[in-house]
Short mmCIF file of C-alpha atoms and ligand atoms in Angstrom, two decimals:
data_model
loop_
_atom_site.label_atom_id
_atom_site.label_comp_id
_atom_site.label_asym_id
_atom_site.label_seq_id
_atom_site.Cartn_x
_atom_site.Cartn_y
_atom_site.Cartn_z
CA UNK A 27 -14.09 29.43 10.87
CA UNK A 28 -11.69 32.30 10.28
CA UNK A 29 -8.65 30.39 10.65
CA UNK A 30 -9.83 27.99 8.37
CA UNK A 31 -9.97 25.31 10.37
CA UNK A 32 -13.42 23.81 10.59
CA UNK A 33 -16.22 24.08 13.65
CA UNK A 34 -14.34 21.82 16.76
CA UNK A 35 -17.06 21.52 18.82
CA UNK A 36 -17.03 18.21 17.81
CA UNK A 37 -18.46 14.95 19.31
CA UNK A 38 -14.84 13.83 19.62
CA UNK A 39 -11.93 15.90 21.36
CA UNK A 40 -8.39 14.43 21.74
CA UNK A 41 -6.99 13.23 25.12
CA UNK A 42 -4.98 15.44 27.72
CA UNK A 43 -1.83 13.44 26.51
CA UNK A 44 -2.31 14.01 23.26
CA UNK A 45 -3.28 17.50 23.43
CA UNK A 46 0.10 18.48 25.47
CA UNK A 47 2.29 16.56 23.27
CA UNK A 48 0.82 18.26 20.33
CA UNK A 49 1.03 22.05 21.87
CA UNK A 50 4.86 20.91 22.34
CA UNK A 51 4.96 19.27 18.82
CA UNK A 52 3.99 23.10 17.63
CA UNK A 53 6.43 24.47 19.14
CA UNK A 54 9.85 22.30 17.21
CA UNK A 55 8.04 20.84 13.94
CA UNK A 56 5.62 23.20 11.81
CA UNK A 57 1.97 22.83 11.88
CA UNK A 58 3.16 20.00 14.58
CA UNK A 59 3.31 17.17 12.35
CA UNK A 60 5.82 15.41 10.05
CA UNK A 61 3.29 15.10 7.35
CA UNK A 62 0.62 18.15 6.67
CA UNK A 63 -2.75 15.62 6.41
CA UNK A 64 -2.12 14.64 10.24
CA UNK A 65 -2.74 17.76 11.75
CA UNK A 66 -6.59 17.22 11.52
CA UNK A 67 -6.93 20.97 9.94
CA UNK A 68 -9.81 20.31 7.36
CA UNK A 69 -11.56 17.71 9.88
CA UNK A 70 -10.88 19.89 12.84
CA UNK A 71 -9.56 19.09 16.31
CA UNK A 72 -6.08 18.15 17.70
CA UNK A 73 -4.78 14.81 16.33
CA UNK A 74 -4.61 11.74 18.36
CA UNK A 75 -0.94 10.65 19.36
CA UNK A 76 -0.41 7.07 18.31
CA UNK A 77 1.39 5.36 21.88
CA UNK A 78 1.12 1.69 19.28
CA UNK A 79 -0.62 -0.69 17.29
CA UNK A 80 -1.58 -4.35 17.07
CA UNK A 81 -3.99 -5.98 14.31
CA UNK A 82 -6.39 -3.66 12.92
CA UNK A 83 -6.46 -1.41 16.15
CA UNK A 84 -4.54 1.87 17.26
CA UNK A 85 -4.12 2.85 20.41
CA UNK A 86 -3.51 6.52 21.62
CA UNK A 87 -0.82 8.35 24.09
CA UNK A 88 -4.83 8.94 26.27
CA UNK A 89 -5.25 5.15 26.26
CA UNK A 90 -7.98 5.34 23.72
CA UNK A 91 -8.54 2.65 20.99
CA UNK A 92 -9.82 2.81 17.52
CA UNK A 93 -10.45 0.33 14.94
CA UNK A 94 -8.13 1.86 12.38
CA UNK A 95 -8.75 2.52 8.94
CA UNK A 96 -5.72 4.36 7.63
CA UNK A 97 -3.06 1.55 8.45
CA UNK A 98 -0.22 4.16 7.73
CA UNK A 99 -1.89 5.26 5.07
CA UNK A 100 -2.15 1.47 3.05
CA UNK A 101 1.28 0.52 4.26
CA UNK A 102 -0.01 -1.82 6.59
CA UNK A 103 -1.84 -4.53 4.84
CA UNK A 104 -1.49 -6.95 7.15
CA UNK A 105 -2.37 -4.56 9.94
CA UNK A 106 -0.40 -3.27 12.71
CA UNK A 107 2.64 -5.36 14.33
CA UNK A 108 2.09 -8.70 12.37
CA UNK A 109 4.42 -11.09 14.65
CA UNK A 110 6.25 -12.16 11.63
CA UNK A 111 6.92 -8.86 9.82
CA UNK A 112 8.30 -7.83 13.36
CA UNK A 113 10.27 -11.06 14.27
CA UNK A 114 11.92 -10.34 10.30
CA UNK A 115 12.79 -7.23 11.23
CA UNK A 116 14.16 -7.78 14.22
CA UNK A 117 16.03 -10.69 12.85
CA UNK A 118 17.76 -8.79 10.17
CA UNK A 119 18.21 -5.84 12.87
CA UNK A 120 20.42 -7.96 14.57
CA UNK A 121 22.85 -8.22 12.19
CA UNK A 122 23.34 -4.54 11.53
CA UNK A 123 21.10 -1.99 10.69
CA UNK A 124 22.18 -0.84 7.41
CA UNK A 125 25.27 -1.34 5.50
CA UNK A 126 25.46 0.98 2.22
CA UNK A 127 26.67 -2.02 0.28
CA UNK A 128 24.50 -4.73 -1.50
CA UNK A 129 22.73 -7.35 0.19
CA UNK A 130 21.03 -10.63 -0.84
CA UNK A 131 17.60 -9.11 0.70
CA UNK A 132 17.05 -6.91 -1.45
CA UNK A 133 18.09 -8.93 -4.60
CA UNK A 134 15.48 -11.20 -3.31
CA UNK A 135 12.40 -8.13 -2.57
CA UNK A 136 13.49 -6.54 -6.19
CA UNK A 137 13.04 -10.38 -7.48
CA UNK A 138 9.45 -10.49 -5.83
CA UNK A 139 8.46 -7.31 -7.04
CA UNK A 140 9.75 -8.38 -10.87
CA UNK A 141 8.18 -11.40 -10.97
CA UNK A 142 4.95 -10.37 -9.72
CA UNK A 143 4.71 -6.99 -11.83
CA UNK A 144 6.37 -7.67 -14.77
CA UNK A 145 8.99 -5.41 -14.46
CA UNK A 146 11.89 -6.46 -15.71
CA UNK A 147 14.54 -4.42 -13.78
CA UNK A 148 13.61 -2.30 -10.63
CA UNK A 149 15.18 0.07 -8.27
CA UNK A 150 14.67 0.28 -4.91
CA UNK A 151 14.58 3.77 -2.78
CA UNK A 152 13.07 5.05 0.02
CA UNK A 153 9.85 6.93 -0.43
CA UNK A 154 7.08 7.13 -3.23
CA UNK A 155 8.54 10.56 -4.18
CA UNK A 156 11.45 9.39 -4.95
CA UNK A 157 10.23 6.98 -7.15
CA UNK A 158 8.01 8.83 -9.13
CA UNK A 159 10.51 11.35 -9.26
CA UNK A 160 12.83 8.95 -10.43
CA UNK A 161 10.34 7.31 -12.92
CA UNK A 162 9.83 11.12 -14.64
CA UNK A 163 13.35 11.53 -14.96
CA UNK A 164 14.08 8.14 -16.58
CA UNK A 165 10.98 8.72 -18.87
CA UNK A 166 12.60 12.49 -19.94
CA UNK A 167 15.98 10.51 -20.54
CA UNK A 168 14.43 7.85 -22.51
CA UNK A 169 12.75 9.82 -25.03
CA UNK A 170 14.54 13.18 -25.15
CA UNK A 171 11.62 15.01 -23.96
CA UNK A 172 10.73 17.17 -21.41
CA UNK A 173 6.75 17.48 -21.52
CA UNK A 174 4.63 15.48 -18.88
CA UNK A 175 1.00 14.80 -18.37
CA UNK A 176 -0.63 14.39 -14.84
CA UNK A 177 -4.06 14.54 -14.12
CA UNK A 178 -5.77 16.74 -11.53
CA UNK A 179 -6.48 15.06 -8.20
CA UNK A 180 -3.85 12.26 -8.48
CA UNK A 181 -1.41 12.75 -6.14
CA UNK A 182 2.81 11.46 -6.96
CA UNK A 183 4.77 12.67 -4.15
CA UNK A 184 6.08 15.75 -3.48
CA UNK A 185 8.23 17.02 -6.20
CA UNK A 186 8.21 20.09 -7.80
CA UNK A 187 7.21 18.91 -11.13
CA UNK A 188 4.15 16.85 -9.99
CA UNK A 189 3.02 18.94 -7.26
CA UNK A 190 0.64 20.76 -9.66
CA UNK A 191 -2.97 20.08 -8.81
CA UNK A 192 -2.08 17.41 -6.63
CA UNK A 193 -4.54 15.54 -4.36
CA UNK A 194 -4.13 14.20 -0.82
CA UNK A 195 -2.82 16.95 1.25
CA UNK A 196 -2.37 19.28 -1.50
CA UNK A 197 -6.04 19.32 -2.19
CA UNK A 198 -7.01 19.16 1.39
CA UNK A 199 -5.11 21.80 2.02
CA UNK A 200 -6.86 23.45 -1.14
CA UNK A 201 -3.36 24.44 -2.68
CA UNK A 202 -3.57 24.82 -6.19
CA UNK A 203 0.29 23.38 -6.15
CA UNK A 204 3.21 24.40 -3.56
CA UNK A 205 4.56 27.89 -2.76
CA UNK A 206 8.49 27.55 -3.70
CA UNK A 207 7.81 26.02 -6.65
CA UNK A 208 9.88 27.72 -9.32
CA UNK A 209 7.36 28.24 -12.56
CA UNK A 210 10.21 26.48 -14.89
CA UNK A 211 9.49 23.52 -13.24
CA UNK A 212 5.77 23.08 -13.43
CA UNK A 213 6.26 24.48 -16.69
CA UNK A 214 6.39 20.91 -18.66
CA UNK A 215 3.76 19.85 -16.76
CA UNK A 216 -0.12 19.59 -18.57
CA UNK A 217 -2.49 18.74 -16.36
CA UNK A 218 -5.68 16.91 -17.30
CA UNK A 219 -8.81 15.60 -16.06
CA UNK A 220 -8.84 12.20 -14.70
CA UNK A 221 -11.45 9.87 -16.89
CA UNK A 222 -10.95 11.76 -20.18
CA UNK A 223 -8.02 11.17 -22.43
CA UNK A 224 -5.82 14.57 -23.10
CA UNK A 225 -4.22 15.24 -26.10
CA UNK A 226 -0.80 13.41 -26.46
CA UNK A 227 1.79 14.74 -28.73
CA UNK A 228 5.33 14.03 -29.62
CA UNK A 229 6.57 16.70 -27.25
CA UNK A 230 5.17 14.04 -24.24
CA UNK A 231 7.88 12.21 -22.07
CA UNK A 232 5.10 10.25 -20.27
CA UNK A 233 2.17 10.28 -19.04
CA UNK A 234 2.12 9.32 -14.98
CA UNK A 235 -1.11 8.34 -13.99
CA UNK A 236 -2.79 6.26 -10.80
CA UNK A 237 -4.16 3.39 -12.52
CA UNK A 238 -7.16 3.75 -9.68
CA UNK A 239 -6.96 7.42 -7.98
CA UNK A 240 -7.08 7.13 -4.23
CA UNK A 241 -5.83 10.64 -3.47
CA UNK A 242 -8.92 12.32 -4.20
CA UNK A 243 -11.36 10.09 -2.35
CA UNK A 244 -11.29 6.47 -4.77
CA UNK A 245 -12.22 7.27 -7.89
CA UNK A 246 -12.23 4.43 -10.85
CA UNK A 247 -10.82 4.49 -13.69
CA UNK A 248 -14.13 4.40 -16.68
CA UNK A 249 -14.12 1.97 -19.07
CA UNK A 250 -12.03 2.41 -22.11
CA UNK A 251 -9.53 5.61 -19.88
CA UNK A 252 -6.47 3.24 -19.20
CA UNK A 253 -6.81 2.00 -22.68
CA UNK A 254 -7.62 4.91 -23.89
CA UNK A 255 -4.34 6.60 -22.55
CA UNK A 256 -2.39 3.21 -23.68
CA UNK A 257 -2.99 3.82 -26.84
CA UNK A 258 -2.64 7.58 -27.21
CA UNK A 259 1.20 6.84 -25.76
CA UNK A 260 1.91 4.61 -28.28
CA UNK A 261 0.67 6.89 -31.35
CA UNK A 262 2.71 9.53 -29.64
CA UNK A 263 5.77 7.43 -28.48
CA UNK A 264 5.50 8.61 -25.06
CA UNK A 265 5.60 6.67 -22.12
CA UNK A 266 2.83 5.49 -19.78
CA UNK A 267 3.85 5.47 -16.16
CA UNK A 268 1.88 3.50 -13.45
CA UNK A 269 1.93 5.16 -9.92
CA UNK A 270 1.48 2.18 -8.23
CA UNK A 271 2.39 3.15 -4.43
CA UNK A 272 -0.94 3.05 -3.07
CA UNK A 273 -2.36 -0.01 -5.78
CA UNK A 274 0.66 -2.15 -6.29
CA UNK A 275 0.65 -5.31 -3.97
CA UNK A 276 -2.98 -3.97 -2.59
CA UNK A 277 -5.49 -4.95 -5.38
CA UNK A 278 -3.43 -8.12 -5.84
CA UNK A 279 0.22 -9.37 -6.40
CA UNK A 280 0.27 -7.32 -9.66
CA UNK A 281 -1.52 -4.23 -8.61
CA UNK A 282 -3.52 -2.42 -10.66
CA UNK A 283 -2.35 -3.31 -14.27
CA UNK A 284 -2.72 -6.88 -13.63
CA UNK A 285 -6.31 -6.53 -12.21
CA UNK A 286 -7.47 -3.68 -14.97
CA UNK A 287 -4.74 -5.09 -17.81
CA UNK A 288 -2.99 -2.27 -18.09
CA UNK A 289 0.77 -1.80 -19.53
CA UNK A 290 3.07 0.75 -17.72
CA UNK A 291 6.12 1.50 -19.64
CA UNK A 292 7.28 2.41 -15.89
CA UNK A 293 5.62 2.17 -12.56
CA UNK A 294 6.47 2.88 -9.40
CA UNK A 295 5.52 0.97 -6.30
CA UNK A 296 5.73 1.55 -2.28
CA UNK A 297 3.70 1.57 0.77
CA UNK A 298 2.83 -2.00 1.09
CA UNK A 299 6.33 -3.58 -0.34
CA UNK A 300 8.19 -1.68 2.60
CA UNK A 301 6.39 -3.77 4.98
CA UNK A 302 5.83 -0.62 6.98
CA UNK A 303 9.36 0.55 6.44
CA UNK A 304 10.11 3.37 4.16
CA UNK A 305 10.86 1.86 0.70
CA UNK A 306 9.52 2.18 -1.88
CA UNK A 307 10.13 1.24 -5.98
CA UNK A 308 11.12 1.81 -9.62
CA UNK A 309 10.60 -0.27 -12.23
CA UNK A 310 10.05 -0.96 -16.06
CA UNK A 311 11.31 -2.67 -19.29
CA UNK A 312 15.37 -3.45 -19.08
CA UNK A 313 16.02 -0.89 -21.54
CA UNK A 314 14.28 1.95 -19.64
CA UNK A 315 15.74 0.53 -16.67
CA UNK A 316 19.11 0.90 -17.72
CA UNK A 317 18.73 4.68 -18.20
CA UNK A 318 20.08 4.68 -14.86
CA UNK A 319 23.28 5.00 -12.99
CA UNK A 320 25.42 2.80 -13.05
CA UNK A 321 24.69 1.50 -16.58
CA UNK A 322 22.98 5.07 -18.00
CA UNK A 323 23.25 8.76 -17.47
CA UNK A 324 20.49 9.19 -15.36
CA UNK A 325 21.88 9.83 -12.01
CA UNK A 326 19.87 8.27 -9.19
CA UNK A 327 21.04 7.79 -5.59
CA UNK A 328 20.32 6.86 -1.90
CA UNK A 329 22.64 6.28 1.52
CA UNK A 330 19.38 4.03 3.34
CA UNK A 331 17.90 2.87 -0.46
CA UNK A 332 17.41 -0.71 0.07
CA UNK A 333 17.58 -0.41 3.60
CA UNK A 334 18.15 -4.22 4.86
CA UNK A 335 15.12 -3.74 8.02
CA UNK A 336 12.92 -2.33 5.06
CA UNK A 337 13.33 -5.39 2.56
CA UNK A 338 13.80 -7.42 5.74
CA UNK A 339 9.77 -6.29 6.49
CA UNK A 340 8.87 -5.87 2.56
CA UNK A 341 9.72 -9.89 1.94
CA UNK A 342 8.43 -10.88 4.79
CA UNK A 343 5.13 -9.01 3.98
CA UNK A 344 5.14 -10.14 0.80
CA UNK A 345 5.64 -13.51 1.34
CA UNK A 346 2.30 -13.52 3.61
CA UNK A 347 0.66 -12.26 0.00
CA UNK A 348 -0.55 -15.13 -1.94
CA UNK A 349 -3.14 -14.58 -4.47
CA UNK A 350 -6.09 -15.36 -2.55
CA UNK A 351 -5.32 -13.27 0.63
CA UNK A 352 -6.49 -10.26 -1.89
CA UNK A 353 -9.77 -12.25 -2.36
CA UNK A 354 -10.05 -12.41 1.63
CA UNK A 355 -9.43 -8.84 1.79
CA UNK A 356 -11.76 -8.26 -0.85
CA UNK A 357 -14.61 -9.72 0.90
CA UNK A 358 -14.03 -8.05 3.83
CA UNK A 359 -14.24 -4.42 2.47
CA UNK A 360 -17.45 -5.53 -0.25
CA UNK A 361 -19.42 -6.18 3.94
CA UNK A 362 -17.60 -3.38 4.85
CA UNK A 363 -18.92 -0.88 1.68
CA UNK A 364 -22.83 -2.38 1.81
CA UNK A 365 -22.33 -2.10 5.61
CA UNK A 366 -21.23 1.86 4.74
CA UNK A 367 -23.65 2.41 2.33
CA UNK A 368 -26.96 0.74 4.17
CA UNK A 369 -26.10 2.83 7.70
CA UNK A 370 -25.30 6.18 6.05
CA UNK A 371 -28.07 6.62 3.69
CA UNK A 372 -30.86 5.31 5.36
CA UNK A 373 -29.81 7.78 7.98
CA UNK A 374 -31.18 10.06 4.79
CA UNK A 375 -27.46 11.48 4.11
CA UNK A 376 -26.67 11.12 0.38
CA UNK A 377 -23.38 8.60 0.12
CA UNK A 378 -21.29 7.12 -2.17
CA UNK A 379 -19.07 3.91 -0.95
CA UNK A 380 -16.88 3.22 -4.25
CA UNK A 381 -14.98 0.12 -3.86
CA UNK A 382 -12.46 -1.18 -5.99
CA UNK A 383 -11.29 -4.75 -5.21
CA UNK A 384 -9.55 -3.87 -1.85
CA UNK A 385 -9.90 -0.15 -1.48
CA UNK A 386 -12.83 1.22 -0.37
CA UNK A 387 -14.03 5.60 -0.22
CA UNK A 388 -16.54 7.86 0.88
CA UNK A 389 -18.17 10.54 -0.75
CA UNK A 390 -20.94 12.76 0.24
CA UNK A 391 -23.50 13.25 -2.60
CA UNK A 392 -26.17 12.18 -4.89
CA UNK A 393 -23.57 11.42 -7.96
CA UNK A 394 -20.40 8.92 -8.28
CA UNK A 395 -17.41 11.11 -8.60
CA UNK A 396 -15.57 10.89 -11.69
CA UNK A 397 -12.92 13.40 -11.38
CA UNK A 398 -11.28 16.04 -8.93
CA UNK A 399 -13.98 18.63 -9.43
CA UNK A 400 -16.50 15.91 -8.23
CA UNK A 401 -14.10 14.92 -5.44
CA UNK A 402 -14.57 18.77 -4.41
CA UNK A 403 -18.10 18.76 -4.54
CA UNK A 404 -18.23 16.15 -2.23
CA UNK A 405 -16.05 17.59 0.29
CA UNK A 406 -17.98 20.90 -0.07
CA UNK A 407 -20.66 19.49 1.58
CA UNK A 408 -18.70 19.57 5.19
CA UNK A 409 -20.20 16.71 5.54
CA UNK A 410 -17.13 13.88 5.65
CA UNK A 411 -15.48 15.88 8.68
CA UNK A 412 -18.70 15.73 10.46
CA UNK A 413 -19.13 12.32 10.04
CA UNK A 414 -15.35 11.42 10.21
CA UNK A 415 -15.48 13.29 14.34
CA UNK A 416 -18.63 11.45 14.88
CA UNK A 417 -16.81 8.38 14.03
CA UNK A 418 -13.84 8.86 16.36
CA UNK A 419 -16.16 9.43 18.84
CA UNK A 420 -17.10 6.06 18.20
CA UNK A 421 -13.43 4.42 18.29
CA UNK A 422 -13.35 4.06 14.34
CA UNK A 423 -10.47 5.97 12.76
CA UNK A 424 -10.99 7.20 8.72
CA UNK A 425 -8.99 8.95 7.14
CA UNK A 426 -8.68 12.61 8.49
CA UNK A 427 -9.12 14.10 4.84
CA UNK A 428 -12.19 14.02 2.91
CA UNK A 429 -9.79 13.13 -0.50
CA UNK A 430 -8.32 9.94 0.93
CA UNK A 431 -9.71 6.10 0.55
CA UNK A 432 -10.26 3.71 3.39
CA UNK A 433 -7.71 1.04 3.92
CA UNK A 434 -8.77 -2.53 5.16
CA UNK A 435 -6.18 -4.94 6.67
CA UNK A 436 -6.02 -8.52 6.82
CA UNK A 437 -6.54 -8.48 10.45
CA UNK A 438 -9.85 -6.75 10.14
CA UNK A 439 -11.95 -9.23 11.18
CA UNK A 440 -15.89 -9.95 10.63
CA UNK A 441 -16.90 -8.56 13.83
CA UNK A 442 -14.35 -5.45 13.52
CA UNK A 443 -16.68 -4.86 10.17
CA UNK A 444 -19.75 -5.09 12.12
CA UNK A 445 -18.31 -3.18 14.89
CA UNK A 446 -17.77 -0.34 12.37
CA UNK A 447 -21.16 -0.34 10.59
CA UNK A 448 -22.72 -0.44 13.64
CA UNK A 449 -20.71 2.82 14.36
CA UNK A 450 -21.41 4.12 11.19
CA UNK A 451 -25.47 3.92 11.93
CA UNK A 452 -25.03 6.19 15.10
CA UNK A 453 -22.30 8.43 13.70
CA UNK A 454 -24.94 9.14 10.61
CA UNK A 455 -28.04 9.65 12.52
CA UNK A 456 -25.76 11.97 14.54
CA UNK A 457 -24.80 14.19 11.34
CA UNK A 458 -27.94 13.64 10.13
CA UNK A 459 -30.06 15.27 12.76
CA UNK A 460 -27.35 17.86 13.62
CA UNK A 461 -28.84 19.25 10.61
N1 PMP B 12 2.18 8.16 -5.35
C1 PMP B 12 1.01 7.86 -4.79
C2 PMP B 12 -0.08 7.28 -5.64
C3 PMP B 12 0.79 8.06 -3.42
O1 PMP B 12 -0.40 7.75 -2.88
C4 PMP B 12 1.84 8.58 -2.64
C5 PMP B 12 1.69 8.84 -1.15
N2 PMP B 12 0.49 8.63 -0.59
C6 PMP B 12 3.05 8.89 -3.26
C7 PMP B 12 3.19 8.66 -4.61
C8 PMP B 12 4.20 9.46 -2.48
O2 PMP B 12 4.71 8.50 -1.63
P1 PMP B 12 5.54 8.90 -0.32
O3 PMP B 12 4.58 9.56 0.61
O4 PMP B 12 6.12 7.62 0.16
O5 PMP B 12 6.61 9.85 -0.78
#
């Protein structure tokens, strides 16, 4: 359409509620949201208005429910609500709400996180931006250098340096990077296609790189890449950073470089560990580590960083984690992909479910997607909004961006899965026959 917002006359429309509050959100927060992917603009339509959320379900300001696959956007791995994550937070709530001063919490979430990553020391803050902000810095400090490497469709936050061909909303949004984005500082920043191995020199700080990328649709990392880039660090002496927000504590305790056996130098974790709080993580080798304030000259701050409801949620998550709860969740999303998979393309639409050990995607077209220009091939096709409205229709939420992964929780039950194939069959046919 002209406003480039795609065809609404969808098979789903948003609720009376929802619609008012979100001609009111216009008119005090920009584009209505607090976050640019959840204004619906490249699926079309008026977002729903979350009133709350219990297990794997959502419910809307209209009344409406949906089986929800976004769980705040992998925060939620438990799904919505768990009673314990709430009665910890509430617990720790009611003995103040944040304090600015140490606490034993999150001595004991930063010991989790160590033990099951291997990082030796790690900081805790309050967003993935910050950490992988943080993490860049550090990695500058550490080797004198001011060069980094990113590759095209991975998505690190929102900082100027690593906005540059970012996924997520940056590629729904089809920005190239961000206005206000001052060319000195995107100007140490090479970026390179995902799955091939860019040249490395000894101007390189680090190389920051999703271990799997889930901001352009999933995409796996081939054979050999994560070695590959290893390698080509160490000839270089740069550092390898793992953005682990969306992986770490989702593919297993260890997150992606335990499951792939991967090193970071540095990674940086969040989402999941924050319980559904915002917090979020730094961490790496002592030595890096200690680049920071108080010990270092890297200055690095927060008023809420360690925020005692956040570590109060993020231990009592993670204490619900053992091993083989990633094995249960696991299983769940394999039924869920061959589910996927069998509905959509024997409605004749071409379909690719990717799955990587808990995260699952969906791509339009004949070929696996390798890299961001085959994540935009995909979404050329229109046809991931067409199917994601059909869906809604049919009370299962995905992802309201064609460059985003499905997230599973551990409430998702068998007959939630079924529920959603059985979704998925309709919602197909529907697209399919729409022409
Ligand atoms: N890194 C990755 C891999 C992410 O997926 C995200 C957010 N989705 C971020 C960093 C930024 O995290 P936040 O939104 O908490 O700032």
């Amino acid at each position: 359409m002209a406003d480039g917002r795609v065809d609404t006359k969808a098979t789903w429309r948003a609720g009376p509620v929802s619609t008012a509050l979100f001609e009111r959100a216009l008119g005090v927060i920009p584009g209505g949201v607090n976050s640019p992917v959840r204004a619906f603009g490249s699926v079309g339509g008026t977002p729903y208005f979350v009133e709350r959320a219990r297990g794997a379900r959502v419910t809307d300001a209209d009344g409406n429910e949906y089986l929800d696959y976004v769980q705040s956007w992998g925060a939620s791995i438990l799904g919505h609500a768990h009673p314990d994550v709430l009665a910890a937070i509430s617990e720790a709530a009611s003995r103040g709400t944040t304090f600015g001063a140490p606490t034993g919490q999150e001595v004991r979430l930063a010991e989790t996180i160590c033990e099951a990553t291997g990082c030796e020391l790690v900081r805790l803050v309050s967003s993935g931006t910050e950490a992988t902000m943080t993490a860049i810095r550090v990695a500058r400090a550490a080797t004198g250098r001011t060069k980094i490497v990113k590759f095209a469709g991975c998505y690190h936050g929102h900082s100027d340096a690593l906005l540059a061909a970012g996924g997520s909303g940056v590629a729904t949004l089809g920005f190239p990077g961000s206005a206000g984005v001052p060319a000195g500082a995107v100007a140490d920043t090479v970026v390179a296609p995902y799955n091939e191995i860019p040249p490395i020199d000894d101007t390189v700080a680090c190389v920051i790189v999703e271990p799997v990328a889930a901001n352009m649709g999933l995409v796996a990392p081939e054979p050999g890449f994560l070695a590959g880039l290893r390698a080509a660090c160490d000839a270089a002496g740069a550092l390898l950073v793992l953005d682990e927000v969306i992986t770490g504590f989702r593919l297993g305790r260890g997150g992606a470089a335990a499951h792939l056996g991967i090193r970071g130098d540095l990674s940086t974790l969040g989402k999941v560990i924050g319980g559904g709080l915002p917090l979020a993580a730094v961490g790496g080798r002592r030595e890096l580590m200690e680049q920071l304030a108080p010990v270092g000259p890297v200055y690095q701050a927060g008023t809420l960083s360690g925020n005692p409801l956040a570590t109060a949620a993020g231990l009592a998550v993670t204490e619900l984690l053992p091993p083989e709860r990633f094995d249960d969740l696991a299983a769940t999303v394999d039924v869920l992909a061959a589910g996927l998979r069998e509905a959509i393309s024997s409605a004749g639409l071409p379909v690719q479910i990717p799955v990587v050990r808990t995260l699952f995607g969906i791509f339009f077209g004949e070929e696996p997607v390798r890299d961001f220009d085959g994540a935009k091939q995909s979404a050329a096709s229109g046809l991931y909004e067409r199917f994601f409205r059909a869906m809604l229709a049919r009370g299962v939420a995905l992802a309201p961006s064609a460059y985003e992964v499905g997230f599973c929780s551990l409430a998702h039950t068998g007959s939630d899965v079924a529920q959603t194939v059985e979704a998925a069959e309709l919602a197909a046919r529907e697209v399919a026959t729409a022409g």
